[in-house]
Coordinates of C-alpha atoms and ligand atoms in Angstrom, one line a residue:
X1 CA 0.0 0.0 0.0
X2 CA 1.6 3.5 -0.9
X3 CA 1.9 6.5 1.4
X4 CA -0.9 8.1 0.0
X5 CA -3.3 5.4 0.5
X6 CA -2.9 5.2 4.2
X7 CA -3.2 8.9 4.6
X8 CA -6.5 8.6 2.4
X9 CA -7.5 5.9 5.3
X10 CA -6.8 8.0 8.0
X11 CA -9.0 11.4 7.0
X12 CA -12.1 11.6 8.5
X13 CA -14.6 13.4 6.7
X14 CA -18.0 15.3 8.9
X15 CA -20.2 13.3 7.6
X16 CA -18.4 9.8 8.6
X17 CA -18.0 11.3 12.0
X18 CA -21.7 12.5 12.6
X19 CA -22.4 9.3 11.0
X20 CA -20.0 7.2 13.2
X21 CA -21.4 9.6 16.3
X22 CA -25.2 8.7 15.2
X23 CA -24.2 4.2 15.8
X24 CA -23.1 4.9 19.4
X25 CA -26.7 5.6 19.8
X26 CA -29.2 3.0 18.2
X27 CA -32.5 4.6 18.6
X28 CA -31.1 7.1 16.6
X29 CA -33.7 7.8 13.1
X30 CA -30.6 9.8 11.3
X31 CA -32.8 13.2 11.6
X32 CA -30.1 14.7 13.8
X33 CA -27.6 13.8 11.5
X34 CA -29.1 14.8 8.3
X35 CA -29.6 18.4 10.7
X36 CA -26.4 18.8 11.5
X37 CA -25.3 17.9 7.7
X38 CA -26.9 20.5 6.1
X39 CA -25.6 22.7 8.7
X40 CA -22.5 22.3 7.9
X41 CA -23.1 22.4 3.6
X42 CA -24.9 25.6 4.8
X43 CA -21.5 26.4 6.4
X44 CA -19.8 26.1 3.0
X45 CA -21.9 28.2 1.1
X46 CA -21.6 31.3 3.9
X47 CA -18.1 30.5 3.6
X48 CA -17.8 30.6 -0.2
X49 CA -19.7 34.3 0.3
X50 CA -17.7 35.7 3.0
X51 CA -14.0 34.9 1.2
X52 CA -15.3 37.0 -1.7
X53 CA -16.9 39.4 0.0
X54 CA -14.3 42.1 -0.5
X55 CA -14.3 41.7 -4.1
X56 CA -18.0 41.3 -4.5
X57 CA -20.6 44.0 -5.1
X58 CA -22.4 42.2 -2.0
X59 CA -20.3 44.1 0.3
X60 CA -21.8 47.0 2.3
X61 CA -24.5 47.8 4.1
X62 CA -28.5 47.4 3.4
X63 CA -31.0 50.1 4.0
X64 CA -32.2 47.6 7.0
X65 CA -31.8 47.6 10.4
X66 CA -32.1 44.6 12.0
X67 CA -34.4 43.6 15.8
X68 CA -31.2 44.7 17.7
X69 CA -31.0 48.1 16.0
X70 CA -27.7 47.4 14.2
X71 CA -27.0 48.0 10.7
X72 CA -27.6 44.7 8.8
X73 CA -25.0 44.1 6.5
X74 CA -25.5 42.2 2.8
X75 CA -23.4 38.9 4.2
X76 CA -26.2 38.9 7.6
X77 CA -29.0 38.5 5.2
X78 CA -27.3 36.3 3.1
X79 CA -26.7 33.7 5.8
X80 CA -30.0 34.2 7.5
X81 CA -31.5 33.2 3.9
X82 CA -28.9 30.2 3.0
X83 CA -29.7 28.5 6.6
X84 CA -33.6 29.2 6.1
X85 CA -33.1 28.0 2.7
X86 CA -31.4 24.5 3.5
X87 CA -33.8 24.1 6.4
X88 CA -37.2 25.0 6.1
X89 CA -38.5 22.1 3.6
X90 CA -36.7 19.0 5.3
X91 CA -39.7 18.2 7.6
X92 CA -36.9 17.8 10.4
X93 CA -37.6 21.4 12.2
X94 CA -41.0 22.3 14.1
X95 CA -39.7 25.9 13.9
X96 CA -36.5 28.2 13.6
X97 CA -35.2 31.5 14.9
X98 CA -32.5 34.0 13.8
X99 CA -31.2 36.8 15.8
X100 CA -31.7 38.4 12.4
X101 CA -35.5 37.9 12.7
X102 CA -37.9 39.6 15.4
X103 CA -40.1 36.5 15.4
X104 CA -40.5 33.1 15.1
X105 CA -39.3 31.7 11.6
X106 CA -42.3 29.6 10.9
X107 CA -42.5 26.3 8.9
X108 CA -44.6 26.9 5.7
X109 CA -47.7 25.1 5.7
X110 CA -46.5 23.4 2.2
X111 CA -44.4 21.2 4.3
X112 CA -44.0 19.2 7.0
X113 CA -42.9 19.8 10.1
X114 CA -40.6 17.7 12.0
X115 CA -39.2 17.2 15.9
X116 CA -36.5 19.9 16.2
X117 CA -36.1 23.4 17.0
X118 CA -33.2 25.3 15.0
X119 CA -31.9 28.8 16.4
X120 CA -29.3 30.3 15.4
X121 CA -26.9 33.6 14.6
X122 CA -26.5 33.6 10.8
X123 CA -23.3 36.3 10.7
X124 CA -22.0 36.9 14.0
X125 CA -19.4 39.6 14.3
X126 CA -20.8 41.1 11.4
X127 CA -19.4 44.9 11.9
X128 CA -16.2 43.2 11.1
X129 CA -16.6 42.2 7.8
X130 CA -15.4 45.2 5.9
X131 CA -12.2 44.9 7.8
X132 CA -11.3 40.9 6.7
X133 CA -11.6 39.8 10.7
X134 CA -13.2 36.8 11.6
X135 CA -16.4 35.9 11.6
X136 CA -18.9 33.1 12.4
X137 CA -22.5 31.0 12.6
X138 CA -23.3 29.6 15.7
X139 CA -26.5 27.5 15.9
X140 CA -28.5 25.5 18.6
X141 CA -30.3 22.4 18.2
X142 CA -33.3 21.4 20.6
X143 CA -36.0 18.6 20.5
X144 CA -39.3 20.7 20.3
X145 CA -41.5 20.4 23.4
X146 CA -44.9 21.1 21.6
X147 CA -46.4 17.8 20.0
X148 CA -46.9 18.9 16.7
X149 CA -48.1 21.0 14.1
X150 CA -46.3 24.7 14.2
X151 CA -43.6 24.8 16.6
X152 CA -44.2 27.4 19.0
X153 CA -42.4 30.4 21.0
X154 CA -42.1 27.7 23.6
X155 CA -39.8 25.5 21.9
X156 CA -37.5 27.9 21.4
X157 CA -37.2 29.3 24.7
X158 CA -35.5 26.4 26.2
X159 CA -32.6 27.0 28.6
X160 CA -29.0 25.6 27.7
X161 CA -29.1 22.6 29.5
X162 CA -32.0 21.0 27.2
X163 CA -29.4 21.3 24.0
X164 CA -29.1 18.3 21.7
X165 CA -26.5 19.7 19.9
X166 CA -25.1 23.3 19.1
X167 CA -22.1 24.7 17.2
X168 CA -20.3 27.5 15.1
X169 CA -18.8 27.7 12.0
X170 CA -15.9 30.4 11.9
X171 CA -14.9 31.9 8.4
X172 CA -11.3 33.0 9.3
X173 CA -8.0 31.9 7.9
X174 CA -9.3 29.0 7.4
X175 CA -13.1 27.9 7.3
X176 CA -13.7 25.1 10.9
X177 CA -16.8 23.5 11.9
X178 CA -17.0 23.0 15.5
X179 CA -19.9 20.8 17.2
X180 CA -21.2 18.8 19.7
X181 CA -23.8 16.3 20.7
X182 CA -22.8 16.2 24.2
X183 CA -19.9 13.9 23.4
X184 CA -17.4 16.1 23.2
X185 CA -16.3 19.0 21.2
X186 CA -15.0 18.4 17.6
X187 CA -13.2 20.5 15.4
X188 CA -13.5 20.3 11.0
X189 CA -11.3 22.3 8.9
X190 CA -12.6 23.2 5.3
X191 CA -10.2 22.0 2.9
X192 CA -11.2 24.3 0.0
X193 CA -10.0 22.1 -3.1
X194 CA -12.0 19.0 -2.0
X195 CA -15.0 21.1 -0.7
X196 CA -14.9 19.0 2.7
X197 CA -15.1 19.4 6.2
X198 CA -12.2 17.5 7.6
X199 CA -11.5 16.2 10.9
X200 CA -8.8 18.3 12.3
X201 CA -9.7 18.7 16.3
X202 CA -10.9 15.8 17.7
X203 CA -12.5 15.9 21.3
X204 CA -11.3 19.3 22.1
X205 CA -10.4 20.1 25.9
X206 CA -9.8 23.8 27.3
X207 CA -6.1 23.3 28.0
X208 CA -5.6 23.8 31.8
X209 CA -3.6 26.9 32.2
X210 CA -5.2 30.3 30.5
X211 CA -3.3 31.9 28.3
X212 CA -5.4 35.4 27.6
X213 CA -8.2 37.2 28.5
X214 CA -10.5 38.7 25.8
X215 CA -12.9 41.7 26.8
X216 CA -13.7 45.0 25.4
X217 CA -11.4 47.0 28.1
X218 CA -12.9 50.1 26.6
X219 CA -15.7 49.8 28.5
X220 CA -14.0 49.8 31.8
X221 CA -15.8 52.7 33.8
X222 CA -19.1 51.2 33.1
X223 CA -18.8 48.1 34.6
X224 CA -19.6 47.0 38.3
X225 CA -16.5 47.2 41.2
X226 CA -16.7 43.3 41.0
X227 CA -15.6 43.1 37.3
X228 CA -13.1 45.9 37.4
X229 CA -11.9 44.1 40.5
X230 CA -11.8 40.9 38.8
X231 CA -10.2 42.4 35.6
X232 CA -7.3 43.7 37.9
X233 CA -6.7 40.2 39.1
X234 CA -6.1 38.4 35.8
X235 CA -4.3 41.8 34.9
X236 CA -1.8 40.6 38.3
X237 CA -2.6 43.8 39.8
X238 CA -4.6 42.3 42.5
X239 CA -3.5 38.8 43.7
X240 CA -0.5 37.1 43.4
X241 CA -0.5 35.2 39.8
X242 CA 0.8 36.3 36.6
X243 CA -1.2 38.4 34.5
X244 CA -2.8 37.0 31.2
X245 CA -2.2 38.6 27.9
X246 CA -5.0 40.3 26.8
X247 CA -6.7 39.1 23.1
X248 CA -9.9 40.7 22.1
X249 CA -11.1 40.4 18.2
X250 CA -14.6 41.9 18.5
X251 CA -15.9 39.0 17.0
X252 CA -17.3 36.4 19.8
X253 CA -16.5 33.4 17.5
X254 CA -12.8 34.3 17.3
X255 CA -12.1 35.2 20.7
X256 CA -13.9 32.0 21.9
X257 CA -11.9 29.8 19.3
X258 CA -9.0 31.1 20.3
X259 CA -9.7 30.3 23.7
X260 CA -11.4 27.3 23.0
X261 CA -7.8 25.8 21.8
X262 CA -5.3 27.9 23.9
X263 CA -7.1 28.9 27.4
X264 CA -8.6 31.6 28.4
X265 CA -11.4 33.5 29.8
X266 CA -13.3 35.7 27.7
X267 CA -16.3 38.1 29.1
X268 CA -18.5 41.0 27.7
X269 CA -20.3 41.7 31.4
X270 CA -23.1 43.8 32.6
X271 CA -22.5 47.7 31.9
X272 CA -24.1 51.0 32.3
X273 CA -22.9 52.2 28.7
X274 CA -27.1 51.8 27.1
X275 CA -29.5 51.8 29.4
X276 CA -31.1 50.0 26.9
X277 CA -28.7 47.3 27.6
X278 CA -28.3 46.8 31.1
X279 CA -27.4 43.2 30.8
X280 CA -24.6 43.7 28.2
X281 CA -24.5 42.9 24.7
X282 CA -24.7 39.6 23.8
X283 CA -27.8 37.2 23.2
X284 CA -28.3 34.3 25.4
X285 CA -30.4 32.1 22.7
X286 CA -28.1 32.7 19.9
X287 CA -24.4 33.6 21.5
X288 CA -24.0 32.7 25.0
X289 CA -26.2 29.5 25.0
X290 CA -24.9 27.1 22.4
X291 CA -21.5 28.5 23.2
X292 CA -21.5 27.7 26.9
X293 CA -22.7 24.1 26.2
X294 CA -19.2 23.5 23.7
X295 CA -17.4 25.3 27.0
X296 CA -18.9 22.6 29.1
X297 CA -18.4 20.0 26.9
X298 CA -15.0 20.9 26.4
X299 CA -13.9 21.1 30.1
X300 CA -15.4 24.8 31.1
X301 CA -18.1 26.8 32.3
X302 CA -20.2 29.7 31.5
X303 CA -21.8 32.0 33.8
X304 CA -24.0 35.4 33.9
X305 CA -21.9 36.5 36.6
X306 CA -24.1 34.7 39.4
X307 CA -25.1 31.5 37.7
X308 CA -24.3 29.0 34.8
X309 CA -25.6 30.3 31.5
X310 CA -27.2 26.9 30.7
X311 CA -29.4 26.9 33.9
X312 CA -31.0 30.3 32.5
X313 CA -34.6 29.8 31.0
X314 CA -34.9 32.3 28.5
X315 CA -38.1 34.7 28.4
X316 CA -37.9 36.4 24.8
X317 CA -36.1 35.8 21.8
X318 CA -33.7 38.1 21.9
X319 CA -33.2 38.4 25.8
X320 CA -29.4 39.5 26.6
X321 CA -27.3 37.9 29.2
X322 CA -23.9 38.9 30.4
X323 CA -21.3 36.1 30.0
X324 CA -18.1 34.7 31.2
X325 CA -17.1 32.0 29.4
X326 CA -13.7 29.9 29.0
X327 CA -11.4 27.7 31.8
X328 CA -14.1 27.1 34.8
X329 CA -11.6 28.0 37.9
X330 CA -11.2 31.3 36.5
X331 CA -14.9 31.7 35.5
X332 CA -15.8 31.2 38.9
X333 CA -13.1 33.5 40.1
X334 CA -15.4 36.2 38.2
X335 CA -18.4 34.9 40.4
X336 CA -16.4 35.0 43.4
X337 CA -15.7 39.2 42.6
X338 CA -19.3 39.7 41.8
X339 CA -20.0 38.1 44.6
X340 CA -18.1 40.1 47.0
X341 CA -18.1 43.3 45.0
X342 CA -21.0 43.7 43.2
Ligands
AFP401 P1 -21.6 42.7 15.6 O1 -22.2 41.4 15.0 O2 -22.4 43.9 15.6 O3 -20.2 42.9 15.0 O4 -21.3 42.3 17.2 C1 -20.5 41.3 17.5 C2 -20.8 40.9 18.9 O5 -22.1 40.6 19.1 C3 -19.9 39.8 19.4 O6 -19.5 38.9 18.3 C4 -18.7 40.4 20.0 O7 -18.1 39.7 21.0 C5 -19.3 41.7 20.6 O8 -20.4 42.0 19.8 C6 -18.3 42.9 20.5 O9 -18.9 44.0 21.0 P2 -18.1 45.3 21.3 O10 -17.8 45.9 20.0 O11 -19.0 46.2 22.1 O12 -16.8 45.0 22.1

């Protein structure tokens, strides 16, 4: 057998692994995995878009503004269509929602619905695009708790914990799929001349020590005594240990990648900068959720501040949380200085 044979044998493509993921459990019917499939075909199309996007006429912004009052770019609706698209006539969802959309994304009537509940964040990061940074999908998969017929607002406001699967797909120097099932977190890199998702991270674990800490520092004298407190500390101005280097993209798929695979703790917290805002900026159904159950799954935690993000039942759509996400001792560390600080 030749050299190249072997290495043919060894490369595990997404679909063998969702596939080989699907026979550890044999009550499985295959919807999940024909889910998370097109996900990740979806994934390939955004990411065909987005590495052309500076040479395309699609780049720019829309007349729109989006639920969250932020200028919708070209690329956002793009990717909210291409996931609607690949999803909304498999008869596998009950009902979908975008943080792109103010409301439910209902099923047509002109086909069937199925068990699942998609949500997801088509573009995330989006106000980086012009400026060739990093940018990602993340989605969340649930089991619908309605019995059938239109999914409802119900089965989408399910807290973390009741996640089947959830994900992100990050368009950056290279495009990676990362997922999990609750067995693990598993990394695919795009090889662009085959059009595959390969296996490239298998069963990823938060490495032990931190190396950074990501957070808009900017917004310093808005936040609470405990966070600036708690920023000091992994700064080594307060406490004894060394200080982390600081990382902080602007894009919450890159700076939890990075993380992710190096260590670290990154954190957009509570703030007085909007009133509108008082809980920070990120969304717990579309950011914070689906990425504190990979942090779990790969050895962390995420909290508000006060409590794990995946205990949080969700009361609207678009609710906002603040998070701290990344290496669990130090998470808790930031409940610790909320704790005692405020
Ligand atoms: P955009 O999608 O508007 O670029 O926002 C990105 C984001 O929701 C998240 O990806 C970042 O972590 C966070 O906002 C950055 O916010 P700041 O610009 O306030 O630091």
């Amino acid at each position: 057998m030749t050299a190249p044979d072997i290495d043919h044998m060894r490369i595990t493509t997404i679909e063998k692994h969702i596939l080989d993921e699907q026979r550890h459990h044999p009550e499985a019917t295959g919807i999940l995995t024909s889910l998370l499939y097109d996900l990740a075909l979806a994934g390939k199309v955004i990411a065909s878009k987005t590495t052309r996007a500076g040479l395309a006429e699609i780049l720019g912004r829309t007349e729109d503004t989006n639920i969250q009052g932020e200028v919708q770019q070209k690329l956002d609706q793009f990717a909210d269509r291409t996931i609607f698209r690949m999803n909304d006539h498999t008869g596998r969802l009950a009902v979908m929602a975008s943080e792109e959309n103010e409301g439910l994304i209902a099923i047509s009537e002109h086909y069937p619905t199925g068990k699942y509940v998609l949500v997801f964040d088509p573009l995330d990061g989006s106000s980086n695009i012009d400026f060739n940074i990093p940018i990602g999908t993340i989605f969340s998969i649930y089991h619908r708790l309605s019995e059938s017929g239109p999914g409802t607002l119900e089965d989408c406001l399910q807290p973390g914990r009741n996640l089947v699967a959830a994900g992100y797909i990050i368009y950056g120097s290279s495009t990676m799929l990362v997922y999990s099932t609750g067995d693990g977190v598993h990394g695919f890199t795009l090889d662009p001349t085959v059009g595959e998702f390969l296996l490239s991270h298998p069963r990823i674990r938060i490495p032990q020590e931190p190396a950074y800490f990501s957070v808009n520092l900017g917004n310093r004298k808005y936040w609470s005594e405990g966070v600036k407190q708690y920023t000091d500390y992994l700064q080594g101005i307060v406490g004894q240990q060394k200080a982390l280097s600081l990382r902080y993209v602007g894009s919450l798929v890159a700076d939890f990648h990075r993380n992710l695979l190096a260590g670290g703790i990154f954190y957009y917290p509570a703030d007085t900068k909007d009133p509108n805002k008082p809980s920070g900026k990120l969304r717990l159904l579309y950011e914070a959720g689906p990425l504190a159950f990979l942090a779990e799954q790969a050895g962390g935690y995420a909290s508000d501040g006060k409590m794990p993000i995946l205990d949080i039942l969700p009361r609207a759509l678009h609710q906002r949380t603040p998070l701290f996400i990344g290496n669990r001792d130090w998470v808790e560390k930031a409940e610790e200085f909320i704790a005692q600080y405020g």
